[in-house]
Structure formats: structure tokens, C-alpha cells
Short mmCIF file of C-alpha atoms and ligand atoms in Angstrom, two decimals:
data_model
loop_
_atom_site.label_atom_id
_atom_site.label_comp_id
_atom_site.label_asym_id
_atom_site.label_seq_id
_atom_site.Cartn_x
_atom_site.Cartn_y
_atom_site.Cartn_z
CA MET A 1 -0.88 -7.91 32.25
CA ASP A 2 0.95 -6.39 28.79
CA PRO A 3 -0.24 -8.48 25.95
CA SER A 4 2.46 -7.14 23.56
CA ASP A 5 3.54 -10.91 22.81
CA ASP A 6 0.59 -12.15 22.19
CA VAL A 7 -0.27 -9.76 18.66
CA PRO A 8 1.91 -10.95 15.44
CA TRP A 9 4.58 -7.91 14.06
CA TRP A 10 2.66 -5.90 11.71
CA HIS A 11 -0.31 -5.27 14.73
CA THR A 12 1.92 -2.98 16.41
CA ALA A 13 4.04 -2.18 13.02
CA VAL A 14 3.87 0.87 10.93
CA ILE A 15 4.78 -0.08 7.52
CA TYR A 16 6.83 2.16 5.31
CA GLN A 17 6.35 2.13 1.28
CA ILE A 18 9.16 2.26 -1.13
CA TYR A 19 9.20 2.49 -4.80
CA PRO A 20 12.14 2.16 -5.53
CA ARG A 21 12.42 3.49 -9.06
CA SER A 22 12.03 6.55 -6.84
CA PHE A 23 13.74 6.29 -3.44
CA ALA A 24 17.32 6.34 -4.36
CA ASP A 25 20.17 6.20 -6.67
CA GLY A 26 23.14 3.95 -5.94
CA ASP A 27 24.69 4.28 -9.84
CA GLY A 28 24.04 7.67 -11.10
CA ASP A 29 20.92 6.33 -14.12
CA GLY A 30 18.39 8.13 -12.91
CA ILE A 31 16.25 5.39 -11.55
CA GLY A 32 16.56 3.95 -8.01
CA ASP A 33 17.93 1.30 -6.95
CA LEU A 34 18.41 -1.52 -4.45
CA PRO A 35 22.36 -0.33 -3.70
CA GLY A 36 21.13 2.90 -3.36
CA LEU A 37 17.36 1.74 -0.94
CA LEU A 38 20.82 -0.28 1.21
CA GLU A 39 22.67 3.19 1.52
CA HIS A 40 19.74 5.00 2.50
CA LEU A 41 18.34 3.03 5.11
CA PRO A 42 19.88 4.69 8.01
CA HIS A 43 16.91 7.31 6.89
CA LEU A 44 14.01 4.31 7.82
CA VAL A 45 15.91 3.31 10.94
CA ASP A 46 16.17 7.11 11.80
CA LEU A 47 12.86 7.77 11.67
CA GLY A 48 11.79 5.09 13.74
CA ILE A 49 9.96 2.86 10.56
CA ASP A 50 9.80 -1.27 11.52
CA ALA A 51 9.05 -2.65 8.23
CA LEU A 52 9.54 -1.84 4.57
CA TRP A 53 6.98 -3.09 1.63
CA LEU A 54 9.23 -2.82 -1.88
CA SER A 55 7.05 -2.18 -4.84
CA PRO A 56 8.04 -4.75 -7.51
CA VAL A 57 11.46 -5.11 -8.10
CA TYR A 58 11.26 -7.84 -10.26
CA PRO A 59 12.51 -7.81 -14.56
CA SER A 60 10.04 -6.31 -16.10
CA PRO A 61 9.84 -4.78 -19.48
CA MET A 62 8.21 -1.90 -17.49
CA ALA A 63 5.22 -1.35 -19.27
CA ASP A 64 3.40 -0.79 -15.59
CA PHE A 65 6.83 0.07 -14.07
CA GLY A 66 7.54 -3.89 -12.23
CA TYR A 67 3.66 -4.27 -11.82
CA ASP A 68 4.43 -6.51 -15.54
CA VAL A 69 7.08 -9.48 -14.14
CA ALA A 70 8.76 -11.51 -16.11
CA ASP A 71 10.47 -13.55 -14.35
CA HIS A 72 9.07 -13.69 -10.35
CA CYS A 73 12.05 -15.00 -8.65
CA ALA A 74 14.95 -12.65 -10.27
CA ILE A 75 15.58 -8.75 -9.95
CA ASP A 76 15.66 -6.47 -13.12
CA PRO A 77 18.96 -5.39 -13.67
CA VAL A 78 17.76 -1.61 -13.35
CA PHE A 79 17.42 -2.13 -9.61
CA GLY A 80 20.78 -4.57 -9.11
CA THR A 81 20.71 -8.44 -8.28
CA LEU A 82 19.49 -10.84 -5.66
CA ALA A 83 23.19 -10.15 -4.42
CA ASP A 84 22.18 -6.81 -3.62
CA PHE A 85 18.47 -7.66 -2.65
CA ASP A 86 20.06 -10.20 -0.15
CA ALA A 87 22.38 -7.54 1.10
CA LEU A 88 19.60 -5.14 1.75
CA VAL A 89 17.39 -7.81 3.40
CA ALA A 90 20.18 -8.92 5.75
CA ALA A 91 20.53 -5.25 6.51
CA ALA A 92 17.03 -4.24 7.43
CA HIS A 93 17.45 -7.55 9.30
CA GLY A 94 20.33 -6.11 11.29
CA ALA A 95 18.55 -3.09 11.60
CA GLY A 96 15.49 -4.44 13.18
CA LEU A 97 13.42 -3.83 9.91
CA LYS A 98 10.89 -5.93 8.54
CA VAL A 99 10.89 -6.57 4.67
CA VAL A 100 7.41 -7.05 2.83
CA LEU A 101 8.10 -7.55 -0.74
CA ASP A 102 5.27 -7.12 -3.17
CA TYR A 103 3.62 -9.94 -5.04
CA VAL A 104 1.53 -9.69 -8.33
CA PRO A 105 -0.31 -12.89 -8.78
CA ASN A 106 -3.91 -11.36 -11.10
CA HIS A 107 -1.48 -11.11 -13.99
CA THR A 108 2.10 -11.34 -15.18
CA SER A 109 3.96 -9.39 -18.22
CA ASP A 110 3.35 -10.17 -21.75
CA ARG A 111 6.97 -11.21 -21.64
CA HIS A 112 6.37 -13.67 -19.15
CA PRO A 113 8.40 -17.06 -20.89
CA TRP A 114 4.34 -18.77 -19.70
CA PHE A 115 2.54 -16.32 -21.72
CA VAL A 116 5.30 -16.59 -24.69
CA GLU A 117 4.76 -20.28 -24.73
CA ALA A 118 0.99 -19.66 -24.28
CA ARG A 119 0.31 -17.62 -26.83
CA ARG A 120 1.54 -19.74 -29.08
CA SER A 121 -0.82 -21.92 -30.12
CA VAL A 122 -4.35 -22.90 -28.80
CA ASP A 123 -2.29 -26.91 -27.60
CA SER A 124 0.45 -25.24 -25.78
CA PRO A 125 0.80 -26.95 -22.62
CA ARG A 126 0.55 -23.61 -21.18
CA ARG A 127 -2.31 -22.25 -22.58
CA ASP A 128 -4.81 -22.84 -19.75
CA HIS A 129 -2.23 -20.55 -17.25
CA TYR A 130 -3.69 -17.38 -18.89
CA VAL A 131 -7.78 -16.36 -19.25
CA TRP A 132 -8.38 -17.29 -23.12
CA ARG A 133 -12.07 -17.15 -24.73
CA ASP A 134 -13.79 -17.31 -28.31
CA PRO A 135 -14.85 -13.79 -29.06
CA ALA A 136 -18.42 -13.11 -28.84
CA PRO A 137 -20.70 -14.72 -31.26
CA GLY A 138 -21.73 -11.66 -32.64
CA GLY A 139 -17.80 -11.03 -32.88
CA GLY A 140 -15.76 -8.24 -30.53
CA PRO A 141 -14.96 -9.28 -27.08
CA PRO A 142 -16.45 -12.26 -24.95
CA ASN A 143 -17.64 -9.83 -22.52
CA ASN A 144 -18.23 -5.99 -21.42
CA TRP A 145 -15.25 -5.16 -19.08
CA ARG A 146 -13.41 -2.40 -19.10
CA ALA A 147 -9.27 -2.49 -18.52
CA ALA A 148 -8.46 0.19 -16.11
CA PHE A 149 -6.19 2.49 -17.84
CA GLY A 150 -7.77 4.19 -20.71
CA ASP A 151 -11.31 3.29 -21.17
CA GLU A 152 -10.44 0.48 -23.57
CA PRO A 153 -11.58 -3.65 -23.31
CA ALA A 154 -10.26 -5.72 -21.07
CA TRP A 155 -9.82 -8.36 -24.17
CA THR A 156 -6.68 -8.47 -26.83
CA LEU A 157 -7.48 -10.26 -29.87
CA ASP A 158 -4.55 -12.91 -30.36
CA GLU A 159 -4.66 -13.25 -33.87
CA ALA A 160 -2.96 -16.19 -34.30
CA SER A 161 -5.36 -18.21 -32.33
CA GLY A 162 -8.53 -15.71 -33.75
CA GLN A 163 -8.95 -15.82 -29.09
CA TYR A 164 -8.56 -12.91 -26.99
CA TYR A 165 -7.27 -13.09 -23.64
CA LEU A 166 -8.34 -11.13 -20.60
CA HIS A 167 -6.13 -8.40 -19.29
CA LEU A 168 -7.76 -6.24 -16.75
CA PHE A 169 -4.77 -3.79 -16.97
CA LEU A 170 -2.46 -2.70 -19.99
CA PRO A 171 -2.66 -5.51 -22.67
CA GLU A 172 1.05 -6.25 -21.79
CA GLN A 173 -0.60 -7.27 -18.47
CA PRO A 174 -1.97 -10.61 -19.55
CA ASP A 175 -4.16 -11.96 -16.41
CA LEU A 176 -3.74 -15.49 -15.19
CA ASN A 177 -6.15 -18.14 -14.63
CA TRP A 178 -6.28 -19.50 -10.93
CA ASP A 179 -8.64 -21.90 -11.56
CA GLU A 180 -5.48 -23.89 -12.89
CA PRO A 181 -3.67 -25.55 -10.48
CA ARG A 182 -0.46 -25.05 -11.92
CA VAL A 183 -0.81 -22.04 -11.62
CA VAL A 184 -1.85 -22.12 -7.50
CA GLU A 185 1.20 -24.03 -7.50
CA GLU A 186 4.51 -22.11 -9.16
CA MET A 187 2.41 -18.66 -8.10
CA SER A 188 2.93 -20.49 -4.22
CA ASP A 189 6.32 -21.64 -5.16
CA VAL A 190 7.16 -17.68 -5.49
CA LEU A 191 6.11 -16.90 -2.37
CA ARG A 192 8.10 -19.79 -0.58
CA PHE A 193 11.43 -19.01 -2.98
CA TRP A 194 11.20 -15.29 -1.62
CA MET A 195 11.00 -16.85 1.89
CA ALA A 196 13.61 -19.10 1.86
CA ARG A 197 15.44 -15.89 1.00
CA GLY A 198 14.29 -13.98 4.69
CA VAL A 199 11.12 -11.88 3.29
CA ASP A 200 8.71 -11.29 6.17
CA GLY A 201 5.85 -10.73 3.50
CA PHE A 202 4.01 -9.87 1.15
CA ARG A 203 1.57 -6.65 -0.30
CA ALA A 204 -0.57 -9.55 -2.43
CA ASP A 205 -1.44 -6.97 -5.32
CA VAL A 206 -5.17 -6.70 -7.04
CA VAL A 207 -5.58 -9.64 -5.32
CA HIS A 208 -9.85 -9.61 -4.86
CA CYS A 209 -9.31 -10.34 -8.77
CA ILE A 210 -7.50 -14.00 -9.16
CA GLY A 211 -10.39 -16.09 -8.85
CA LYS A 212 -12.40 -15.29 -11.23
CA GLY A 213 -14.48 -18.67 -12.64
CA PRO A 214 -14.96 -19.84 -15.51
CA GLU A 215 -17.67 -17.82 -16.08
CA LEU A 216 -17.15 -14.12 -16.65
CA PRO A 217 -20.44 -13.28 -17.01
CA ASP A 218 -20.95 -9.32 -17.99
CA ALA A 219 -20.96 -6.86 -15.61
CA PRO A 220 -24.05 -5.51 -14.74
CA ASP A 221 -24.99 -2.01 -16.48
CA GLU A 222 -24.57 0.08 -13.38
CA LEU A 223 -20.54 -1.16 -13.19
CA ALA A 224 -20.56 -1.45 -17.19
CA GLY A 225 -18.25 1.38 -17.76
CA LEU A 226 -16.44 1.01 -15.17
CA PRO A 227 -12.94 -1.05 -15.02
CA ALA A 228 -13.66 -4.41 -14.26
CA CYS A 229 -10.48 -4.89 -11.45
CA ILE A 230 -13.12 -2.89 -9.48
CA PHE A 231 -16.04 -5.27 -8.48
CA ASP A 232 -16.08 -8.21 -6.91
CA HIS A 233 -15.07 -11.55 -9.48
CA GLY A 234 -16.79 -14.79 -7.89
CA PRO A 235 -16.15 -16.77 -4.79
CA GLY A 236 -13.26 -18.07 -6.36
CA THR A 237 -10.84 -15.80 -4.62
CA HIS A 238 -11.72 -16.43 -1.61
CA GLU A 239 -10.73 -20.45 -2.18
CA CYS A 240 -7.34 -19.30 -3.30
CA LEU A 241 -6.44 -16.34 -0.35
CA ARG A 242 -7.09 -19.66 1.83
CA HIS A 243 -4.12 -21.58 -0.03
CA LEU A 244 -2.13 -18.25 -0.04
CA ARG A 245 -2.45 -17.89 3.57
CA ARG A 246 -1.70 -22.09 4.02
CA VAL A 247 1.74 -21.42 2.41
CA VAL A 248 2.87 -17.60 3.71
CA ASP A 249 1.53 -19.16 7.05
CA GLY A 250 3.49 -22.05 6.48
CA ASP A 251 4.48 -24.27 9.69
CA GLU A 252 4.97 -20.73 11.34
CA PRO A 253 2.03 -18.65 11.42
CA GLY A 254 2.86 -14.76 12.60
CA ALA A 255 6.32 -15.14 11.10
CA HIS A 256 5.21 -13.86 7.66
CA LEU A 257 1.86 -11.29 6.82
CA LEU A 258 0.00 -11.56 3.83
CA LEU A 259 -1.51 -8.05 3.61
CA GLY A 260 -4.23 -7.54 0.54
CA GLU A 261 -4.67 -4.35 -2.00
CA THR A 262 -7.81 -5.12 -1.90
CA ALA A 263 -9.02 -1.88 -5.06
CA VAL A 264 -12.85 -2.79 -3.99
CA PHE A 265 -14.98 -0.25 -2.51
CA ASP A 266 -17.93 -2.22 -1.04
CA ARG A 267 -17.08 -2.61 2.47
CA ASP A 268 -18.35 -5.84 3.10
CA GLN A 269 -16.33 -7.23 -0.14
CA GLN A 270 -13.38 -5.61 1.42
CA LEU A 271 -13.87 -7.42 4.72
CA SER A 272 -14.44 -10.38 3.76
CA TYR A 273 -10.99 -11.28 1.84
CA LEU A 274 -9.66 -11.28 5.52
CA GLY A 275 -12.19 -14.74 5.39
CA LEU A 276 -13.11 -16.37 9.45
CA GLY A 277 -8.91 -15.04 9.97
CA ASP A 278 -7.79 -17.77 7.62
CA GLU A 279 -7.80 -15.22 4.40
CA LEU A 280 -5.98 -11.72 3.77
CA HIS A 281 -3.62 -11.08 7.44
CA LEU A 282 -4.44 -7.65 6.79
CA ALA A 283 -6.25 -5.89 3.58
CA PHE A 284 -5.81 -2.23 2.95
CA ASN A 285 -8.95 0.20 3.75
CA PHE A 286 -8.59 2.68 0.26
CA LEU A 287 -12.08 4.32 1.36
CA ILE A 288 -10.26 6.43 3.74
CA LEU A 289 -8.06 6.56 1.21
CA HIS A 290 -10.83 9.35 -1.20
CA ALA A 291 -12.57 10.33 1.54
CA GLN A 292 -12.40 14.60 1.30
CA TRP A 293 -10.86 16.04 4.40
CA ASP A 294 -13.48 16.40 6.94
CA ALA A 295 -13.95 15.75 10.59
CA ALA A 296 -17.59 13.77 9.74
CA VAL A 297 -16.70 12.07 6.62
CA TRP A 298 -13.45 10.55 8.97
CA ARG A 299 -15.83 9.96 11.91
CA HIS A 300 -18.74 8.27 9.57
CA GLU A 301 -15.82 6.15 8.03
CA LEU A 302 -13.72 5.56 11.09
CA GLU A 303 -16.99 4.27 12.85
CA LEU A 304 -18.13 1.90 9.81
CA ALA A 305 -14.35 1.07 9.36
CA TYR A 306 -14.25 -0.18 13.14
CA ALA A 307 -17.78 -2.11 13.31
CA GLY A 308 -16.78 -4.06 10.49
CA HIS A 309 -13.55 -5.14 11.35
CA ASP A 310 -14.69 -6.11 14.66
CA ARG A 311 -17.40 -7.71 13.76
CA VAL A 312 -15.14 -10.84 11.57
CA GLY A 313 -12.48 -9.75 14.46
CA ALA A 314 -9.83 -8.68 12.11
CA TRP A 315 -6.76 -5.74 12.61
CA PRO A 316 -7.36 -2.21 10.34
CA THR A 317 -5.28 -0.79 8.28
CA TRP A 318 -4.82 3.19 7.98
CA VAL A 319 -3.01 4.85 4.19
CA LEU A 320 -3.14 8.36 3.06
CA SER A 321 -0.65 8.13 0.15
CA ASN A 322 0.83 5.91 -2.28
CA HIS A 323 2.00 5.27 -5.88
CA ASP A 324 -1.23 5.17 -7.55
CA LEU A 325 -3.19 7.78 -6.28
CA PRO A 326 -2.05 11.95 -5.68
CA ARG A 327 -0.18 12.57 -2.34
CA HIS A 328 -2.54 14.15 0.71
CA VAL A 329 -0.47 17.06 0.77
CA THR A 330 -1.74 17.26 -2.63
CA ARG A 331 -5.67 15.99 -2.21
CA TYR A 332 -6.18 18.35 0.79
CA GLY A 333 -4.51 21.36 -0.29
CA SER A 334 -2.39 22.11 2.56
CA GLU A 335 1.19 21.22 4.77
CA ALA A 336 -0.80 21.85 8.14
CA ARG A 337 -3.53 19.46 7.00
CA ALA A 338 -1.21 17.46 5.81
CA ARG A 339 0.62 17.33 9.14
CA ALA A 340 -2.81 16.98 11.92
CA ALA A 341 -3.51 13.96 9.03
CA ALA A 342 -0.26 12.48 10.18
CA VAL A 343 -1.54 12.35 14.17
CA THR A 344 -4.56 10.97 13.12
CA LEU A 345 -2.78 8.55 11.09
CA LEU A 346 -0.10 7.49 13.40
CA THR A 347 -2.66 6.69 16.69
CA LEU A 348 -5.47 5.64 15.38
CA ARG A 349 -5.93 1.69 16.21
CA GLY A 350 -4.39 -0.12 13.38
CA THR A 351 -1.29 -0.56 11.37
CA PRO A 352 -0.54 2.84 9.51
CA PHE A 353 1.32 2.43 6.27
CA LEU A 354 3.80 5.40 5.64
CA TYR A 355 4.50 5.85 1.51
CA GLN A 356 8.23 7.22 1.17
CA GLY A 357 7.78 11.27 0.89
CA GLU A 358 5.05 12.02 2.84
CA GLU A 359 7.80 12.47 6.04
CA LEU A 360 9.49 14.96 3.93
CA GLY A 361 5.66 16.95 3.10
CA LEU A 362 6.09 16.25 -0.58
CA ALA A 363 3.63 17.11 -3.02
CA ASP A 364 3.19 15.51 -6.42
CA ALA A 365 5.31 16.73 -9.19
CA VAL A 366 4.01 18.68 -12.07
CA VAL A 367 5.23 16.89 -15.12
CA PRO A 368 4.68 18.33 -17.95
CA PRO A 369 2.95 16.49 -20.98
CA GLU A 370 6.46 15.57 -23.00
CA ARG A 371 7.45 14.00 -19.76
CA VAL A 372 4.46 11.62 -18.99
CA LEU A 373 5.32 8.45 -18.84
CA ASP A 374 2.89 6.52 -16.72
CA PRO A 375 -0.23 4.33 -19.05
CA GLY A 376 -2.73 5.34 -15.14
CA GLY A 377 -1.39 9.02 -14.94
CA ARG A 378 -0.02 8.43 -11.56
CA ASP A 379 3.71 9.89 -12.69
CA GLY A 380 3.30 13.18 -9.94
CA CYS A 381 2.79 11.04 -6.27
CA ARG A 382 6.13 8.59 -7.98
CA ALA A 383 8.63 11.62 -8.50
CA PRO A 384 11.53 10.82 -7.02
CA ILE A 385 12.34 11.90 -3.06
CA PRO A 386 15.19 15.25 -2.92
CA TRP A 387 18.11 14.12 -0.85
CA THR A 388 20.42 17.20 -0.67
CA ALA A 389 19.27 20.66 -0.61
CA THR A 390 19.14 21.65 -4.02
CA ASP A 391 16.72 21.65 -7.54
CA ASP A 392 17.80 18.34 -8.47
CA GLY A 393 18.14 16.59 -4.87
CA GLY A 394 21.29 15.00 -5.71
CA TRP A 395 19.52 12.63 -8.72
CA GLY A 396 21.58 14.89 -10.98
CA PRO A 397 20.30 15.65 -14.77
CA ARG A 398 18.47 12.22 -15.51
CA ALA A 399 16.37 11.89 -13.02
CA TRP A 400 13.28 9.64 -14.68
CA LEU A 401 11.06 11.73 -13.33
CA PRO A 402 10.18 15.08 -12.56
CA MET A 403 11.12 16.12 -8.80
CA PRO A 404 8.29 17.21 -6.35
CA PRO A 405 7.77 21.11 -6.09
CA ASP A 406 10.30 22.68 -4.02
CA ALA A 407 12.35 19.77 -3.87
CA ALA A 408 15.44 21.87 -2.45
CA ALA A 409 13.74 22.48 0.57
CA HIS A 410 12.08 19.06 1.19
CA SER A 411 14.96 17.47 1.20
CA VAL A 412 16.22 14.74 3.71
CA ALA A 413 19.12 16.91 4.14
CA ALA A 414 17.42 20.64 4.34
CA GLU A 415 14.42 19.06 7.08
CA ALA A 416 16.27 17.22 9.22
CA GLY A 417 17.94 18.79 12.91
CA VAL A 418 14.55 21.64 12.14
CA PRO A 419 11.89 21.51 15.02
CA THR A 420 9.68 22.47 12.63
CA SER A 421 9.87 20.19 9.30
CA MET A 422 7.31 17.56 8.37
CA LEU A 423 10.33 15.23 8.43
CA GLU A 424 11.60 15.73 12.74
CA HIS A 425 6.84 16.05 12.89
CA TYR A 426 7.02 11.93 12.09
CA ARG A 427 10.33 11.53 13.86
CA ARG A 428 8.89 12.97 16.68
CA LEU A 429 5.14 11.43 16.15
CA LEU A 430 6.52 7.49 15.30
CA ALA A 431 8.69 8.05 18.65
CA LEU A 432 5.56 8.68 20.47
CA ARG A 433 4.13 5.87 19.02
CA ARG A 434 7.04 3.41 19.77
CA ALA A 435 6.88 4.25 23.27
CA THR A 436 3.22 4.12 23.65
CA PRO A 437 1.90 0.50 23.74
CA ALA A 438 -1.63 2.18 24.33
CA LEU A 439 -1.00 3.82 20.94
CA GLN A 440 0.12 0.73 19.57
CA ARG A 441 -2.58 -1.91 20.90
CA GLY A 442 -4.68 0.31 22.83
CA ALA A 443 -8.72 0.20 22.78
CA ILE A 444 -10.49 3.00 20.70
CA GLU A 445 -13.52 5.52 21.84
CA LEU A 446 -14.45 7.33 19.63
CA LEU A 447 -15.84 10.93 21.92
CA ASP A 448 -18.13 13.72 21.66
CA ALA A 449 -16.39 16.72 19.75
CA PRO A 450 -17.42 20.16 18.55
CA THR A 451 -18.07 20.39 15.14
CA GLY A 452 -14.86 20.43 12.68
CA VAL A 453 -13.23 18.24 15.40
CA LEU A 454 -12.84 14.78 15.09
CA ARG A 455 -11.63 13.22 18.97
CA TRP A 456 -10.89 9.81 20.25
CA ARG A 457 -9.12 8.05 23.16
CA ARG A 458 -6.59 5.12 23.17
CA SER A 459 -6.75 2.85 25.87
CA LEU A 460 -4.33 -0.41 27.37
CA GLU A 461 -4.64 -1.91 30.83
CA HIS A 462 -1.33 -1.59 32.29
CA PRO A 463 0.91 -0.66 30.02
CA ALA A 464 4.37 -1.93 30.12
CA THR A 465 5.05 1.25 29.34
CA GLY A 466 3.48 5.37 29.11
CA PRO A 467 -0.20 6.14 29.68
CA ALA A 468 -3.10 3.53 29.81
CA VAL A 469 -4.91 6.11 28.77
CA VAL A 470 -4.29 8.29 25.58
CA GLU A 471 -6.70 11.19 23.96
CA VAL A 472 -5.99 12.19 20.32
CA ALA A 473 -8.09 16.03 19.36
CA VAL A 474 -7.56 16.62 15.59
CA ASN A 475 -9.15 20.08 14.39
CA PHE A 476 -10.23 19.87 10.74
CA THR A 477 -10.67 23.25 10.54
CA GLY A 478 -8.86 26.99 9.51
CA ASP A 479 -10.11 27.71 12.31
CA ALA A 480 -9.33 28.05 16.24
CA VAL A 481 -11.92 25.17 17.94
CA ALA A 482 -12.71 25.56 21.89
CA ASP A 483 -13.52 22.88 24.29
CA ALA A 484 -11.82 20.68 21.95
CA VAL A 485 -9.57 18.39 23.86
CA SER A 486 -8.77 17.26 27.24
CA ALA A 487 -6.56 18.63 29.13
CA GLY A 488 -3.46 16.63 30.94
CA THR A 489 0.24 16.60 29.71
CA VAL A 490 0.60 16.94 25.63
CA LEU A 491 3.23 14.28 24.49
CA GLY A 492 3.02 15.44 21.21
CA GLY A 493 1.12 16.86 18.50
CA THR A 494 1.52 19.14 15.40
CA VAL A 495 2.64 22.59 17.69
CA PRO A 496 6.29 21.52 17.70
CA GLY A 497 8.11 22.89 21.22
CA GLY A 498 9.39 20.08 22.80
CA SER A 499 9.18 21.05 26.66
CA ALA A 500 7.21 24.01 25.84
CA THR A 501 4.80 21.73 24.56
CA LEU A 502 4.29 19.48 27.55
CA ASP A 503 3.29 22.61 29.18
CA ARG A 504 0.35 23.48 26.80
CA ALA A 505 -2.58 22.43 28.57
CA GLY A 506 -5.24 24.54 27.23
CA ARG A 507 -8.57 23.03 25.80
CA THR A 508 -8.84 25.29 22.74
CA LEU A 509 -7.12 24.15 19.28
CA GLY A 510 -5.24 26.25 16.95
CA PRO A 511 -6.03 25.96 13.12
CA ASP A 512 -5.56 22.28 12.25
CA GLU A 513 -4.08 21.76 15.15
CA ALA A 514 -3.87 18.38 15.81
CA ARG A 515 -2.93 17.45 19.88
CA VAL A 516 -1.97 13.97 21.70
CA VAL A 517 -2.48 14.02 24.95
CA ALA A 518 -2.07 11.78 28.16
CA LEU A 519 -4.90 11.20 30.49
CA HIS A 520 -4.58 11.44 34.46
C1 LIG B 601 -2.16 -2.39 -8.58
C2 LIG B 601 -0.83 -1.23 -8.34
C3 LIG B 601 -1.27 -0.95 -9.10
C4 LIG B 601 -0.55 -1.41 -10.48
C5 LIG B 601 -1.89 -2.36 -10.92
C6 LIG B 601 -1.53 -3.68 -11.54
O1 LIG B 601 -2.85 -1.98 -7.83
O2 LIG B 601 -0.54 -0.41 -7.05
O3 LIG B 601 0.03 0.35 -9.28
O4 LIG B 601 -0.10 -0.92 -12.03
O5 LIG B 601 -2.27 -3.19 -9.08
O6 LIG B 601 -0.80 -4.08 -11.13
#
């Protein structure tokens, strides 16, 4: 039996992250927006993705470019209007694409009406929406936690009341207090608001941080210098997640995705947020994002990740780039490796996440000091997407950040229809994945391989279409490797060439080559 009907949509989907400021500019102000995105939706349809995840588009002072939310149930004018949002959802659905929204539960903007009211006085009815503490006995911050950006304490003194408020990120991002039932209720209403507007799920920002509990103990010595957002904040998060999961499931479990950005480096802790199938549906695995491009390192990571997910009965996820880290072309140092990495990402068992522009092979922009905007130093990976084959990629002189290197050559216009381009490589891979249920849902087995090569098999009994057994072999090195891949019908890989590719049945992988082969 082909079990395609038994899995939720996010098991078989490829989810594409949109960073709206940098995707497409509809009104020429140099900042991407929803009308621009709507206009460029055909790019996503032609690419062959299944769902898009939008980084925040809510009203925001933009201290953290939208991750400082001032109103959870509206659209920032820089991005458009609620009507633009509705039009986008309708068009996406019309094109068969799901829409996932960023949801920022750990903190709000300091300009959010809740915080404005909370800081008014210690007796404010909303005081407990946030985390306030008296100074430590000798004065100074209440504990030793550090904020995420710029080695500062995670506490800011509110002069008026003499109390400190907690912010795991910028002082402009005060942490919400999820021990306060009204926070839980109001933040649940936010989910309901967007589900009623038709969205298909949420990516919950640093969601592991929400359940801090009342004690807020000092970080142990070995963690004391690190940002407090990367360590465990206690069991309260699990209860919050079970609650959010019930809200997201509603009376239609399987319709809406709850995906967590659980940016912790302890694997068991990360898996713990999947609960017993009653917390997050999916959690990002960032360990692979920080792994170097090395076959042995990846094999080790894959083994641990699959064993861990199997143990808790959860579905894995894979990601190579996002808006917080250098792009993988930049990290791995070559486009050839990035091509092989794309084959890997899109043929492993688990939901792949793409970040806008990786399908063009973009590297990080070089941002001169006078143009630096992000307090977290992440501008380079957030450069605008080049659409036209011009130096400005169609953005004009007002683009909010510099364009990526070689923007014209890496533009959609320059790459579309060119078989050797990264864009056509991604299109072929996505089409292959879609046509091959074994790649979407099949079991995975890691195989022995020569040094420098990673090799695995995907298998699915009686698939509705495509082969039942597919082998993938990836050469992580810059040298040819013999006896690296099984002979069979070549379905795809890093070497383009249409039907000629299909005849390549040798067992040697070229430098940086990845190959996908159907076995008979
Ligand atoms: C997440 C986001 C990042 C943001 C931070 C604070 O890590 O991905 O962009 O700065 O949370 O909201």
C-alpha cells in the first residue's frame, strides 16, 4: 500500500522560507513587501516547492527586523495591508501552496501596547505579562543571564520602577511571562486569528525559551558567558507547547503545522520539544547547519539524528541556510559543494527547508561598515533577491541592503532556462522529489562508502509512482572517487545533461558530484 494519505502534509512538503524585506519589492521603496511577493509567486510555483514560511510581517519598530512585534494581528505598512495578506494566501492556496507564518511567542516589541502598559507602574494590570525582578541583593541584574546580541546582560533596568525586565534578545524585545495565564490565552488567540484567515501553520520563534518558570536561577559556570536563549529554561516550556499544540490542532489535527525553532545544541533537549507526539509537530535541527562539509561529520550527524527521531517517533527536518547564519555557499566555500548539498537536502528522509535565494546559489553580500543594520551581524545572508540580470537585480538604488555578489549572473532572469544553473538544478531536484514517493516518504538506510563519500538508500514498498529503491551518493571531496555509487538508472544529481545523464551508469563519482540512482 502507498501510505500517502496517512501522513500530514508537512511530511512530504518542501518548505521555502521567505524573508519578506528582501524577497521582492512591489512599490519601489527598496524594501520587499507582500504585493512584491504576490507578483513573484510564479517563481515559487515554477521552482516546485509546496509551502512557504514568511518571516514576520507584523507591525514592528524593526529593532530586530520584525522579530520585535508591536501588534500580532496586523501587517506592518512597509509590507502592505491585511488585504494584501489575504490576497497572498488566496493566491498561494490557488497555486497549491501552503502558507506558514512566523509566530514570535517569547517576546514582544517594547512598543507593544502590553509592554507600554506593563512598564507604566508596578501595579499595572499588565505588569505580569512580562518578567520583572528587583535588583540582585548587592544591586545589578537579578541573575547572570546574557542577551543574544552584543554580550550584554539579559536585563534592563526600568528607572521609573527600579525593577529590571528580562530580554533574552535586545532590550527592545522584552520577554513575555508565560506563567501568566492571560499571556497564554492572548497568545493562543493570535494563532486562532491567523488560522481563521486561512494560514496553514506556524514557525514558532525560539519557542524553547517560553516556559522559564518563576525561579530564573543563574546559568551554571560552563554556560555563564553564553546567550541565555541557547540553554534550557525548565520544564514549563513543555506544558506551554502541549497547550499551543491543542490550539493549533483544534478539531482538525493534521491541518495546521506547529514547527519550532528550538535553537539548542543538546540533541536530547531538542528532541524533547516534540514531546510524546503532543508538542511540536516538527523542530528544526540546527546541528547540521553548524556542521562542516565533511562526509564523516555528516554521517555521524545523520545517524544520531535518525536514531533520536526514531526513538521518540518523530519526523526529522533538514535545513542548510536561513536568515540568521551565513549562507551555505559562503560557509562551504564553493558553489559545487552547494550543489551537492542541495541533492543531499532534498533526498534525505525528513522535511527539507529552503531559504530564499539558495536556489540561485547566492553567497552572502559583503556589507560595508556604514551599511550594517542588523544588531546580530546577519545582514549578509539577508541581501535582496536579484530578479533581473542587472547589477541591482531590479531593486534600484534604494535597496535596503547591498545586493549579493555577482547579482546579475545569479539573478532569476539569468539562470532560468540555463540547464547548468543552480536554479535549474533545484527545479530538477524538486521535480524529481515530487515524482518519487520513495524520496518523500521512504525508509532510509545509510550504506558503507569510500572515505569522503556519503551514500544512502531510500525505499518504499509499492510506491504509486517511481522506483521503490533509490540510492543517493554524495562526494564531499574535490577528487574523483571510484566504486562510490551503485550502477542503475541515473535519476538526477549535480551533473546536468538531460537524457545523456540517464546513461551514466559508471560507479565513479566525479569531484563534488552527487548522484541519485534508481536500483532495479
Ligand atoms: C530567532 C530568529 C531571529 C531573531 C530571534 C529573536 O532566532 O530566527 O532572527 O533575531 O529569534 O526573535
